Structure formats: C-alpha cells, structure tokens
mmCIF file of C-alpha atoms and ligand atoms in Angstrom:
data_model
loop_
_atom_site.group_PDB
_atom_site.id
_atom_site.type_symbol
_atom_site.label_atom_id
_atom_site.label_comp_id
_atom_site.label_asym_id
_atom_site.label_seq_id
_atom_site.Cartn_x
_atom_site.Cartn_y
_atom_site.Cartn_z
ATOM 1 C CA UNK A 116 15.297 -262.363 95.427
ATOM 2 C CA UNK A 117 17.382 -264.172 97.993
ATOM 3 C CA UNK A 118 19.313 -262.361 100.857
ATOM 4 C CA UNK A 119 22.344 -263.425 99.354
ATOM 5 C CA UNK A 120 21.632 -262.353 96.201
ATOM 6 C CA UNK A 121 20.395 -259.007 97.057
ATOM 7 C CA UNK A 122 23.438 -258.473 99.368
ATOM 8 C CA UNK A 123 25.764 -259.500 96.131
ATOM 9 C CA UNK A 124 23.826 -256.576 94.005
ATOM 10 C CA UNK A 125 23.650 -254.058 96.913
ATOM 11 C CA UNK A 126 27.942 -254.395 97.275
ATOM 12 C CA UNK A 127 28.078 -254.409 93.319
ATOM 13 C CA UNK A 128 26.031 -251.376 92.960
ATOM 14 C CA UNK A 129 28.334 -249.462 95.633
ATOM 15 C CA UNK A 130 31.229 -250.695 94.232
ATOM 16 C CA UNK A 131 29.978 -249.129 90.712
ATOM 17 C CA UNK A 132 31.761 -252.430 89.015
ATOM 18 C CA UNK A 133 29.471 -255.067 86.096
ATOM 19 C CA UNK A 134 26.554 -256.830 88.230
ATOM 20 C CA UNK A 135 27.948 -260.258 87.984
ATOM 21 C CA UNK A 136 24.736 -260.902 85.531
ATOM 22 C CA UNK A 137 26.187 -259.140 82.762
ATOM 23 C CA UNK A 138 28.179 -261.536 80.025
ATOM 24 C CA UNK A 139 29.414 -260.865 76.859
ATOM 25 C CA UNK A 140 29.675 -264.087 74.387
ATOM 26 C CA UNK A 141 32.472 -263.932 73.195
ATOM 27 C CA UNK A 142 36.013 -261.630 74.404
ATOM 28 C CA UNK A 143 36.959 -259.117 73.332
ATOM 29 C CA UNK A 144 34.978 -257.090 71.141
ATOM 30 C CA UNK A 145 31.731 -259.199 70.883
ATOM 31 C CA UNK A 146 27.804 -258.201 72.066
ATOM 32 C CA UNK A 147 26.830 -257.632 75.666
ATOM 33 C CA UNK A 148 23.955 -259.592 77.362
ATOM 34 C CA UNK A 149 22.468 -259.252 80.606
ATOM 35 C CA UNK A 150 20.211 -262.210 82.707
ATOM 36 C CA UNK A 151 16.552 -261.475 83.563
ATOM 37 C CA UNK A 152 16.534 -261.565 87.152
ATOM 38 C CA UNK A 153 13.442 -263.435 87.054
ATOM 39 C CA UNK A 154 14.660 -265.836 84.713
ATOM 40 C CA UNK A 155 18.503 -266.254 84.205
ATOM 41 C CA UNK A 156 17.535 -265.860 80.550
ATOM 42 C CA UNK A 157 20.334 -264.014 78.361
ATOM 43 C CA UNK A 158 19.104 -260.776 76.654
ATOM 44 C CA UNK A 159 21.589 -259.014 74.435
ATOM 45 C CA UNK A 160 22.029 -255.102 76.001
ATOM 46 C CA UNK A 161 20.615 -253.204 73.117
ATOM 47 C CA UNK A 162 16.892 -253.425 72.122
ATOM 48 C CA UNK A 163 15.011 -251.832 69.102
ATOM 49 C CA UNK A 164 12.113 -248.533 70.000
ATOM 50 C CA UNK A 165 9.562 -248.451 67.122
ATOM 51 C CA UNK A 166 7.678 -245.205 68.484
ATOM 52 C CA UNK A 167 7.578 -242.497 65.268
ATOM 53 C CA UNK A 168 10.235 -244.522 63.449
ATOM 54 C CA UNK A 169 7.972 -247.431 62.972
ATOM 55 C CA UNK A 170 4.600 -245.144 62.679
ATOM 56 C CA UNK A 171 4.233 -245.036 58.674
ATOM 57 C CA UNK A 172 1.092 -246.080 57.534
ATOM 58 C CA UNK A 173 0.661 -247.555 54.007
ATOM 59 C CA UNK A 174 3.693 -245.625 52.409
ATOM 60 C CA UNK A 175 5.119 -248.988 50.758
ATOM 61 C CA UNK A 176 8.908 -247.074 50.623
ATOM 62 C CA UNK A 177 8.839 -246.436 54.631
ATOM 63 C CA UNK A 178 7.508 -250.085 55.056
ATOM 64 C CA UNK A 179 10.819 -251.672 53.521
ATOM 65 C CA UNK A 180 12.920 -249.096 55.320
ATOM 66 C CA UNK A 181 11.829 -250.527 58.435
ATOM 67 C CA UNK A 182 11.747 -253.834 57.747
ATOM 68 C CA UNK A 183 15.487 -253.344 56.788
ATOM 69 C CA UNK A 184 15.834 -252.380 59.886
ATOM 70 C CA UNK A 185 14.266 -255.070 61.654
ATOM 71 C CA UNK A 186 16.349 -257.589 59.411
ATOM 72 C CA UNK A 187 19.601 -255.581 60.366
ATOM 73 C CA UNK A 188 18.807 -255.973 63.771
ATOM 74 C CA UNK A 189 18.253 -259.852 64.345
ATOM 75 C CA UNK A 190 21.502 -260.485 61.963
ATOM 76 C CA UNK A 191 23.421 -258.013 64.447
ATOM 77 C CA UNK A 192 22.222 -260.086 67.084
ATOM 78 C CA UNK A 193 19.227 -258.179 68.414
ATOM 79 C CA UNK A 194 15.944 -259.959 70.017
ATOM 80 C CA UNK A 195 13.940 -257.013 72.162
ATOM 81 C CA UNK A 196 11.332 -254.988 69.981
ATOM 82 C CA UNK A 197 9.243 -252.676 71.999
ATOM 83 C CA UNK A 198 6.260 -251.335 70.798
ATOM 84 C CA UNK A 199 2.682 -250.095 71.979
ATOM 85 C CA UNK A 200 -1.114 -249.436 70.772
ATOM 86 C CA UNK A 201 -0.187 -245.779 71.116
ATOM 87 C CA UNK A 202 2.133 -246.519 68.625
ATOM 88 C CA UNK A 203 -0.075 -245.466 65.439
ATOM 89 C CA UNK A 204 0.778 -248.110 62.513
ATOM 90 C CA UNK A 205 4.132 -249.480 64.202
ATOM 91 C CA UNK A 206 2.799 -252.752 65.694
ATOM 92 C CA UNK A 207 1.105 -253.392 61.996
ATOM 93 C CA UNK A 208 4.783 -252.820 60.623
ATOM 94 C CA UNK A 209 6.405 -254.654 63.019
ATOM 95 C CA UNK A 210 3.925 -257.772 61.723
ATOM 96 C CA UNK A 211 4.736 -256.786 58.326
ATOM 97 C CA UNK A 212 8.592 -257.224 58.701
ATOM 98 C CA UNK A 213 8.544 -260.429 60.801
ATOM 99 C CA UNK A 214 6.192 -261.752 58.106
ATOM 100 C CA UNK A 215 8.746 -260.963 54.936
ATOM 101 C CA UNK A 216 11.976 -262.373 56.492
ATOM 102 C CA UNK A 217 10.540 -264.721 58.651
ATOM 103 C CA UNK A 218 9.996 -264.598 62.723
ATOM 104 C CA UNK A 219 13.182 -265.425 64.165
ATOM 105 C CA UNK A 220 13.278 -267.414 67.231
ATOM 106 C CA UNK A 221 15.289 -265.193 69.114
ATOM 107 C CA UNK A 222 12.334 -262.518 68.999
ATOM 108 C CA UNK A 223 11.574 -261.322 72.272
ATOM 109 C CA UNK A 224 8.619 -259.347 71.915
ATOM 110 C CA UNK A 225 7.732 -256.694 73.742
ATOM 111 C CA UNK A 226 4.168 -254.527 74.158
ATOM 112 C CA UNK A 227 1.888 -252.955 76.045
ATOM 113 C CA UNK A 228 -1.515 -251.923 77.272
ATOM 114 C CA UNK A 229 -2.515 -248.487 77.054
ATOM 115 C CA UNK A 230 -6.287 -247.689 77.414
ATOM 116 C CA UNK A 231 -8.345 -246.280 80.261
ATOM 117 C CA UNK A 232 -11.026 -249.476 80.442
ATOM 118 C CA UNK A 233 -9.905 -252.219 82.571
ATOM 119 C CA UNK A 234 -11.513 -254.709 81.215
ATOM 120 C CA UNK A 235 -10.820 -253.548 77.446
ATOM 121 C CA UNK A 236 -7.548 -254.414 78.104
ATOM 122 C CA UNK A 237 -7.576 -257.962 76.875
ATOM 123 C CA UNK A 238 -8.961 -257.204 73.348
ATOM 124 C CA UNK A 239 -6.714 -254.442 72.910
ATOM 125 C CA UNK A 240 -3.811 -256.931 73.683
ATOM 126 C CA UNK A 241 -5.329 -259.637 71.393
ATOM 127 C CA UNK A 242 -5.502 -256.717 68.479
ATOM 128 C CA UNK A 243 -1.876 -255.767 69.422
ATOM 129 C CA UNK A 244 -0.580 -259.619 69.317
ATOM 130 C CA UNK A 245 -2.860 -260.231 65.314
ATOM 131 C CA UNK A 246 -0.754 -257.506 63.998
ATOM 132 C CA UNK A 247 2.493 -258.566 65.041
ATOM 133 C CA UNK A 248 1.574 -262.344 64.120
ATOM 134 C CA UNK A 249 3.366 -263.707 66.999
ATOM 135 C CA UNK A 250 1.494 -266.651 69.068
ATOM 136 C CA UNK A 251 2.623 -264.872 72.290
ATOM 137 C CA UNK A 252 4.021 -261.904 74.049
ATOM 138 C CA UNK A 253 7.487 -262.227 75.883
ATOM 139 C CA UNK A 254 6.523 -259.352 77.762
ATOM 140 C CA UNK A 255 3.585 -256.593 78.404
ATOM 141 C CA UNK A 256 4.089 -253.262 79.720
ATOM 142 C CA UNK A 257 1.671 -251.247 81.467
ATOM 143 C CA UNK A 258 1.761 -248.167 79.940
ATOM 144 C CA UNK A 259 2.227 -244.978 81.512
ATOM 145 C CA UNK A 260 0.910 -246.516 84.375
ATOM 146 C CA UNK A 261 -2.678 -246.043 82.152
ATOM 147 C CA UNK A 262 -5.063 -247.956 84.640
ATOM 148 C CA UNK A 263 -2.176 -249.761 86.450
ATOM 149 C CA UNK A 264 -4.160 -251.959 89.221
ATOM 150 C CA UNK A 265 -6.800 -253.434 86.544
ATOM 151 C CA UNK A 266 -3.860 -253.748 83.477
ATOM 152 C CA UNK A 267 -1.697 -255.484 86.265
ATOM 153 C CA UNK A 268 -4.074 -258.143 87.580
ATOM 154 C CA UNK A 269 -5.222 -259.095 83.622
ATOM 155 C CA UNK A 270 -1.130 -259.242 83.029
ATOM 156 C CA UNK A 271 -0.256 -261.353 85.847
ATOM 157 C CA UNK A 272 -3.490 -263.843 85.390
ATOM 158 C CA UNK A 273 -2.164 -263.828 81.860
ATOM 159 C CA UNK A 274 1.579 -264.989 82.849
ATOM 160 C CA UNK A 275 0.405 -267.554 85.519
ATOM 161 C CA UNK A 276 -2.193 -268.780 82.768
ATOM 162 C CA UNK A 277 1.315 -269.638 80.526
ATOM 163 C CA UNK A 278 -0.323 -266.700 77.926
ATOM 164 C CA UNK A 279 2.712 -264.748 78.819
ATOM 165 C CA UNK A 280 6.306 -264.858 80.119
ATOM 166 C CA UNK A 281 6.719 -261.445 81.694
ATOM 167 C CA UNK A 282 5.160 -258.617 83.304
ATOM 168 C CA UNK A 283 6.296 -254.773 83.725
ATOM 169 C CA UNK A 284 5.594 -251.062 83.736
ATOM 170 C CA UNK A 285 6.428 -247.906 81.634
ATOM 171 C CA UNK A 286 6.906 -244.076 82.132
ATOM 172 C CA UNK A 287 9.239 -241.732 80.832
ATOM 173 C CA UNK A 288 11.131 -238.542 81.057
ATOM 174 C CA UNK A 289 10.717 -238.270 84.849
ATOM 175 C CA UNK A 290 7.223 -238.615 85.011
ATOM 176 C CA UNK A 291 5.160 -240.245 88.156
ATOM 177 C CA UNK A 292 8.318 -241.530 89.467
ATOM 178 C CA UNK A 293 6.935 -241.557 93.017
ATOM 179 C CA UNK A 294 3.995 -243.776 92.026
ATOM 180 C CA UNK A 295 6.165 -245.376 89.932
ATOM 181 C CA UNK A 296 8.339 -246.493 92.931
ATOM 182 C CA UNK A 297 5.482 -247.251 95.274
ATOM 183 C CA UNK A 298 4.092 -249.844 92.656
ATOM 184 C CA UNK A 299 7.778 -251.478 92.393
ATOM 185 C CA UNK A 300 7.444 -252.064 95.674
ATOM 186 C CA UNK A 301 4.655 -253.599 96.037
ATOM 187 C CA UNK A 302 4.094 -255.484 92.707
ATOM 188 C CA UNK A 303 6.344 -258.495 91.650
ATOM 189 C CA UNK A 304 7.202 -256.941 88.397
ATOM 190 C CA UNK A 305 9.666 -258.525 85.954
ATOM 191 C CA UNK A 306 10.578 -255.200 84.117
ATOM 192 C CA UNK A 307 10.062 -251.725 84.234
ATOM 193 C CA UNK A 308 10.714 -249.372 81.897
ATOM 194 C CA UNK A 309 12.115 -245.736 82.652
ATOM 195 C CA UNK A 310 14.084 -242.991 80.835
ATOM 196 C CA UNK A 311 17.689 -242.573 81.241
ATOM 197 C CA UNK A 312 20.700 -241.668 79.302
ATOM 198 C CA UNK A 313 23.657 -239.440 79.820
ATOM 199 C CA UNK A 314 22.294 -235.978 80.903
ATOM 200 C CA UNK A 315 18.564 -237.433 82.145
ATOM 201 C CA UNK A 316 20.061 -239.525 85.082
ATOM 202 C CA UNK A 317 17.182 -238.584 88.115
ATOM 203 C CA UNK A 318 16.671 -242.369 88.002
ATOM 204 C CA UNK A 319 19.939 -243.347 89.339
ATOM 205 C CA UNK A 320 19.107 -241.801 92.596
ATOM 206 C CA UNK A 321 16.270 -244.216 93.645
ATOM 207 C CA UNK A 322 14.685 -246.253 90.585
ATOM 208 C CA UNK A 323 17.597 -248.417 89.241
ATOM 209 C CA UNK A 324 19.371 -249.365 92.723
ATOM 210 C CA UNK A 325 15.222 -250.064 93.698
ATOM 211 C CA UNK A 326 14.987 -252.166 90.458
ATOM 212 C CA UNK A 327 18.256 -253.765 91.478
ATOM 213 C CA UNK A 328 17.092 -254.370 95.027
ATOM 214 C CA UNK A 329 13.531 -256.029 93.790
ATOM 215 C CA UNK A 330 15.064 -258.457 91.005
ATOM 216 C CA UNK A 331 13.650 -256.196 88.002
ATOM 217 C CA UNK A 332 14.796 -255.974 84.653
ATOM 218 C CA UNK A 333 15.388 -252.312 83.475
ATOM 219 C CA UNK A 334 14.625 -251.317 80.382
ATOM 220 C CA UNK A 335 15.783 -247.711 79.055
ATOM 221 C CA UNK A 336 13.939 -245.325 76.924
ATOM 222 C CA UNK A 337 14.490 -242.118 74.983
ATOM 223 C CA UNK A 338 18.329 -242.692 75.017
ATOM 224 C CA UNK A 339 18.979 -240.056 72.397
ATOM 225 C CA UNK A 340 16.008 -237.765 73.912
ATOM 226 C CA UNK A 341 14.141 -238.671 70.606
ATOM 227 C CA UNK A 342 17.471 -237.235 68.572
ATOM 228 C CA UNK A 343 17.579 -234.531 70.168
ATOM 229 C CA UNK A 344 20.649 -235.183 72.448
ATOM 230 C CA UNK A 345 22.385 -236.542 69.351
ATOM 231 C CA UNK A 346 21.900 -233.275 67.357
ATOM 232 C CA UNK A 347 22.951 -231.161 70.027
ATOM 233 C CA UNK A 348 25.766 -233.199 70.411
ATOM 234 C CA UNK A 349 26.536 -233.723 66.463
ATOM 235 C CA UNK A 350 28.495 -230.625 65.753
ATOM 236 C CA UNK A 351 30.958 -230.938 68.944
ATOM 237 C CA UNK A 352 33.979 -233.063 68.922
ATOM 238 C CA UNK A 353 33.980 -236.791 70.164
ATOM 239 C CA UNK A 354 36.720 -237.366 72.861
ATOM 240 C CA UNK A 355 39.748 -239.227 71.690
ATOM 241 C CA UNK A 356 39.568 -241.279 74.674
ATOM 242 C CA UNK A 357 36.426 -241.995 73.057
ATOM 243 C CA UNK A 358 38.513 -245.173 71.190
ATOM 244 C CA UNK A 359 39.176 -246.150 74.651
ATOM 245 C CA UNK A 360 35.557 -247.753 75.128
ATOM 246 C CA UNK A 361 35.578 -248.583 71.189
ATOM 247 C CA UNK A 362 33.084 -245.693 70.814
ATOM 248 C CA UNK A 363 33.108 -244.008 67.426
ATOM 249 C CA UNK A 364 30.034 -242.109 67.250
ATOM 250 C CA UNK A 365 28.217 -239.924 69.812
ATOM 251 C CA UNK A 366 25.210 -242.889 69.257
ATOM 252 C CA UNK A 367 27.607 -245.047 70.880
ATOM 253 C CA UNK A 368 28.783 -242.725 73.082
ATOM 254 C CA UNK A 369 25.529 -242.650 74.475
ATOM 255 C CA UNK A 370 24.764 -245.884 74.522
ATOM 256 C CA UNK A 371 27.954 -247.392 75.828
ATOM 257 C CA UNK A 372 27.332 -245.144 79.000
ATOM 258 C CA UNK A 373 23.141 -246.464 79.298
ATOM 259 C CA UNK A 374 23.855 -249.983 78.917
ATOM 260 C CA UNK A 375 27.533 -250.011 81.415
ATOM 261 C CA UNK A 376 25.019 -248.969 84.209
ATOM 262 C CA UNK A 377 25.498 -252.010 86.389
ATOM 263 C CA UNK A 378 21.281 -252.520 86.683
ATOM 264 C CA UNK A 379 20.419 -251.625 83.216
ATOM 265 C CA UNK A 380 19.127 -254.640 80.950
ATOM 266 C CA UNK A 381 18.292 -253.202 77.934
ATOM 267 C CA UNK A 382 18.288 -249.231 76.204
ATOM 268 C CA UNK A 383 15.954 -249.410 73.183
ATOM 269 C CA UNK A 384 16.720 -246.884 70.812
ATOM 270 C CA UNK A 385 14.681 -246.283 67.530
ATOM 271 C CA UNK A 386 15.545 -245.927 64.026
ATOM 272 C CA UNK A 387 14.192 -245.335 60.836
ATOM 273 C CA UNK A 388 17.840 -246.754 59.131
ATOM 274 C CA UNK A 389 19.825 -249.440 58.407
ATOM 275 C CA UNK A 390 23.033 -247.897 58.858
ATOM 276 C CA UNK A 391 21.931 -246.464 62.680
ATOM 277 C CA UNK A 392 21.057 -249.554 63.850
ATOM 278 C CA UNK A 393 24.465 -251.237 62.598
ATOM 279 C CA UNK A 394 25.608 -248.661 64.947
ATOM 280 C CA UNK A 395 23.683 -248.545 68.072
ATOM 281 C CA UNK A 396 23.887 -252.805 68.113
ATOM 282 C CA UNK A 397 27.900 -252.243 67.830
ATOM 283 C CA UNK A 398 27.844 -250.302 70.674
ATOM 284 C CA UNK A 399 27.221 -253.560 73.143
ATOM 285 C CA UNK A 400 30.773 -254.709 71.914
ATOM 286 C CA UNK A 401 32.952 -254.642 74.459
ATOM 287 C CA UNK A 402 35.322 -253.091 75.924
ATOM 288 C CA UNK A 403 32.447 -251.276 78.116
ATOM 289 C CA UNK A 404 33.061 -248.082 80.291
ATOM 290 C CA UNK A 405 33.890 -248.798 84.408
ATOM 291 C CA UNK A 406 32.658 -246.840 86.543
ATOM 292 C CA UNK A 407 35.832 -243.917 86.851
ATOM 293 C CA UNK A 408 35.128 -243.621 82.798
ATOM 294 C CA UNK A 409 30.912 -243.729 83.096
ATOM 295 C CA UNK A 410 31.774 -240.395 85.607
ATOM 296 C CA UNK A 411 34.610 -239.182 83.059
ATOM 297 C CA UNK A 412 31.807 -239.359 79.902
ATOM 298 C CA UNK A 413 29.055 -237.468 82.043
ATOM 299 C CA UNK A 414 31.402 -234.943 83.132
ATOM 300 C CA UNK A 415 32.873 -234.505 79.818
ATOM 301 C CA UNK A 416 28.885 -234.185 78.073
ATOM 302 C CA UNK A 417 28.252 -231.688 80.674
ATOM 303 C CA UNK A 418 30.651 -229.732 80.061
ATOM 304 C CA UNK A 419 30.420 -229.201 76.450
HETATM 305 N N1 NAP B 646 6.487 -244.435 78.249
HETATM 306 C C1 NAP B 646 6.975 -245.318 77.405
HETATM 307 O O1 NAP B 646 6.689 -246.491 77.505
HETATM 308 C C2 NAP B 646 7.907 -244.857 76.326
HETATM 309 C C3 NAP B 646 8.092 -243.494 76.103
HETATM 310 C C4 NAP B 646 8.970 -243.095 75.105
HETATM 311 C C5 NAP B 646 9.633 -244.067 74.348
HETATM 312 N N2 NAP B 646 9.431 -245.400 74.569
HETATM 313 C C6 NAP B 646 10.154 -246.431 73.768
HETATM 314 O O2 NAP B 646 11.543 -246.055 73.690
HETATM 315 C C7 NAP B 646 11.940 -246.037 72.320
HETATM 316 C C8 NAP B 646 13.091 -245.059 72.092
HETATM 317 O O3 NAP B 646 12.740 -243.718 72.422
HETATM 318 P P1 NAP B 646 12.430 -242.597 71.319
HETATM 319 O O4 NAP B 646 11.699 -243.241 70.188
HETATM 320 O O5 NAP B 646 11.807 -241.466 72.030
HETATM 321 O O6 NAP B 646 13.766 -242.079 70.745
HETATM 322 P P2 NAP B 646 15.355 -242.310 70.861
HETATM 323 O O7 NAP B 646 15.649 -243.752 70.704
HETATM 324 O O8 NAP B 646 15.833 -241.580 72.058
HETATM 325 O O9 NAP B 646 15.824 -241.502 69.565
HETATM 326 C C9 NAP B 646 15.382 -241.868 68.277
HETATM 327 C C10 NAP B 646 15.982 -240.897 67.274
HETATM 328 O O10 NAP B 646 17.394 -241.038 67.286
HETATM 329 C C11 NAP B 646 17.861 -241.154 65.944
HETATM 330 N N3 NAP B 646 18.948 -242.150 65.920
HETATM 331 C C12 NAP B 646 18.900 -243.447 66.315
HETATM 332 N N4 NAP B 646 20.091 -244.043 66.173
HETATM 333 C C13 NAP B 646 20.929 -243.098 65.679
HETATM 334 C C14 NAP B 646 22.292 -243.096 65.309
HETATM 335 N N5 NAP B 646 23.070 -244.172 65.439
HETATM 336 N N6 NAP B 646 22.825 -241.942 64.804
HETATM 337 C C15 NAP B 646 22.064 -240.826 64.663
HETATM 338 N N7 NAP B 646 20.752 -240.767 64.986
HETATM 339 C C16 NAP B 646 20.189 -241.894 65.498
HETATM 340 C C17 NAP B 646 16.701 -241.605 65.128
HETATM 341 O O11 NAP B 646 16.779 -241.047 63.836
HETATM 342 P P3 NAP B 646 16.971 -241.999 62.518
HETATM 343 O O12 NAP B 646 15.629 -242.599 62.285
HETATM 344 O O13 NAP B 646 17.420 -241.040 61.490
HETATM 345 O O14 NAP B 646 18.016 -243.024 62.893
HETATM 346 C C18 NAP B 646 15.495 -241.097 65.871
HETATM 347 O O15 NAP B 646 15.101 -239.854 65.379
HETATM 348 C C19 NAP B 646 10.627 -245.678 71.608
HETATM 349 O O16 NAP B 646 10.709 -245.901 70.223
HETATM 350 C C20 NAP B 646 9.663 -246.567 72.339
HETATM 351 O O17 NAP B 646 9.738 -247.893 71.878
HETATM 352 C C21 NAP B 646 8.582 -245.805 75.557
#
C-alpha cells in the first residue's frame, strides 16, 4: 500500500467515518460493496458461511434447501461462498447447487486448506475445487493457521502461477490472534478471516486497523455466534431507532453493525433457509450505521 493511501485509511479509521472504498450501487436503499485492496474489485458486503448449514450428506430434502439458498443468494446479489474440507459434505453441496441453476459469473469462490501435510495440500485443494465444479478458486484460506508456512508458499506459487486470484488466512473466536498478527505482518496476504460481531469485538483493538494498515481484505465469521447471539437476543425487544438504520430484525441488527466497520469487507453468515438469507443480504441496504450509532447499538446489546 502506498504512503498516501495508508495515511488516507489511518485518518479514516480515527475518524470512525466509511473507508472511502466502500460504495453502494445504487442510493438510497440499495446493496453495499466494498474494493479488495489488492484489487479495486467490488465485492458486495454480505457473503454466504456453509459450515453445518451446508453439511447434509445425501438427504435429497436438505440438498434442495440449500440450493434454494444458494439461488436466493446470487438473485439478492450475493457472490462470496466460503467453505472448507473440514466442512463434511458442504463443498459437495455447494457443487451440487451451482450445477442445478447454473454457475453464475459473479461467483467468487472461496476455500481453504486444512490438513497437517504440507505437501498434501495441493490434492486436497484439487479434491475441494472437483466438488464445487468451478475451473478456479477466487480465493484460498489457510485454515486455522493448519501448517501455515508450507499452505502459504503452495498458495502464493499457486496465485503467481495465474491458478488463483487471492491468498488469505482463517481463525476464529479469538484464537492465535498473536500469531495471527505476526503472520499479517510479514506475509502479503490478500484476506484474512477473523471473528467479530457485536459483543465479540477483541479484534478491533489490533487486527482490523492492522488489516487496514497492510491493504487486507477482512472477512468476518460467526456473526450470529453460530445462532446463538440471535437466540439470546430473540425474545428481547428491537430498538425503535432500530428503523433508523432500516434494521428490522436482530439478523440485521447484527449485521448492519459487522459490515459498517470501516475495514470490514465481507461478514459471511450461514443459513439453512431461504427466508434468512433474504434477510441477512437486505441488511447491506443502506442507510448504514456511523460511527455515534455503531457505539449506540453495542451499548444498547450490552445492556440488555
Ligand atoms: N476458522 C474459520 O475459518 C471459520 C470458523 C467458523 C466459521 N467460519 C465460516 O463462517 C461462517 C459463519 O459462521 P457460523 O456458521 O459459525 O455461524 P453464524 O453465521 O454465526 O450463524 C449461523 C446460524 O444463524 C442462523 N441464522 C442465519 N441467518 C439468520 C436469520 N436471518 N435469522 C435467524 N437465524 C439466522 C442459522 O440458522 P438457520 O439455518 O435456521 O437460518 C444458523 O444456525 C461458517 O459457515 C463458515 O463458512 C470459518
């Protein structure tokens, strides 16, 4: 990143106010996209998780479930599907729904490499790309940091071979976040991938204004704590300010607050329905919080 640029982000950060990367296509009302600081390349603020959601094996009911998912995401607008090998059957169903409605070409798809062996890694990423049927990845993960310094040299040989277009890393709920921030500094990483939403904020202290700093695309896991947060939160009483932000649901609630961060790309919550992900993808529609509301919504959650 140039000085300029980093001295842009650094004042926008402080200031709390939108990075100057963020754009929404169309006013008011219509989805949020952020730029890949690597790139410039638009990615619309709200991704789709396939962890458990996505896991169901040969139950032919479950299948179409999530493939009616996956079609109510691209017509909402979506392109970011993350999934992994530790993932059970979810990369299989991923390939199943991109095979019955047809890839789209906004697909940016996203995986990763999890296994111990270094140099297993490249099989287990050809396995992973068969079943989603995609010629390429947009992006692989290193995750949980599984084998970091032998996944990261196969990834980056891969991207400078034109075999893929970016490179990142993975943890989640807090964990190894002093490794995690060592390797940021060291690695030219397009993305990471961290936990964050509006009660698990440790990585606003170092991680995103670090991601900021280096030029990396964030990526944000576990926004509803796997549900949890959301069924804690389901029998207490939305704000009406709530309307303010054009949040009608605690889901978008949530994810109103994750994606407004000023160095958040993407928060990649995962469903099992058609009707929640109609939901989450509404919630990149602007108006989005500022910063005074972001602090009014945490206070408010914490208080409950
Ligand atoms: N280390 C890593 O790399 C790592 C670790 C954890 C997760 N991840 C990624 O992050 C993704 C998201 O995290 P997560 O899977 O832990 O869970 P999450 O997105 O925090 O929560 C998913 C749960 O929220 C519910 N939900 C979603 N939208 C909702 C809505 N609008 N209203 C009510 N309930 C809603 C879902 O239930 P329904 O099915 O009923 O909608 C599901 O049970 C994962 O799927 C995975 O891709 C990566």
């Amino acid at each position: 990143m140039t000085a300029t640029r980093r001295t842009v982000l650094k004042g926008v950060l402080a200031a709390g106010v939108a990075m100057p990367t963020m754009r929404a296509w169309a006013q008011p009302g219509a989805p949020t996209a952020r730029l890949i600081p690597s790139t410039g390349e638009a990615i619309p603020s709200v991704g789709l998780g396939t962890w458990i959601t996505f896991n169901v094996g040969d139950d032919v009911e479950l299948r179409e479930e999530c493939a009616a998912v996956m079609q109510a995401f691209f017509q909402a607008g979506g392109r970011m599907i993350d999934s992994s090998p530790m993932y059970g059957s979810s990369q299989e169903v991923i390939g199943y729904g991109l095979r019955k409605f047809g890839r789209p070409t906004g697909l940016f798809a996203a995986d990763k490499v999890w296994i111990s062996s270094g140099p297993r890694g490249p099989s287990q990423i050809e396995h992973s790309r068969s079943l989603w049927g995609v010629p390429h990845f947009d992006l692989l993960q290193v995750h949980n940091l599984l084998s970091w310094e032998e996944h990261l040299r196969t990834l980056h040989a891969m991207k400078a071979a034109g075999q893929l277009r970016y490179v990142g890393i993975t943890t989640s709920e807090g964990r190894r976040h002093e490794q995690f921030e060592v390797i940021m500094r060291r690695q030219p990483l397009d993305f990471v991938q961290v936990t964050y939403n509006i009660v698990d904020r440790e990585v606003e202290n170092r991680i995103l204004p670090l991601a900021a700093d280096r030029g990396m695309g964030v990526i944000i896991n576990r926004p509803f704590q796997q549900g949890a947060l959301l069924r804690r939160l389901s029998g207490r009483r939305l704000p009406a300010w709530a309307g303010d932000i054009g949040a009608s649901s605690w889901a978008q609630f949530i994810l109103k607050f994750i994606i407004s961060h000023p160095a958040v790309m993407v928060a990649i919550p995962a469903t099992s329905q058609v009707a929640h992900v109609r939901e989450n993808m509404a919630s990149m529609a602007t108006p989005l919080p500022d910063a005074a509301m972001r602090q009014r919504m945490a206070v408010y959650v914490r208080d409950l």
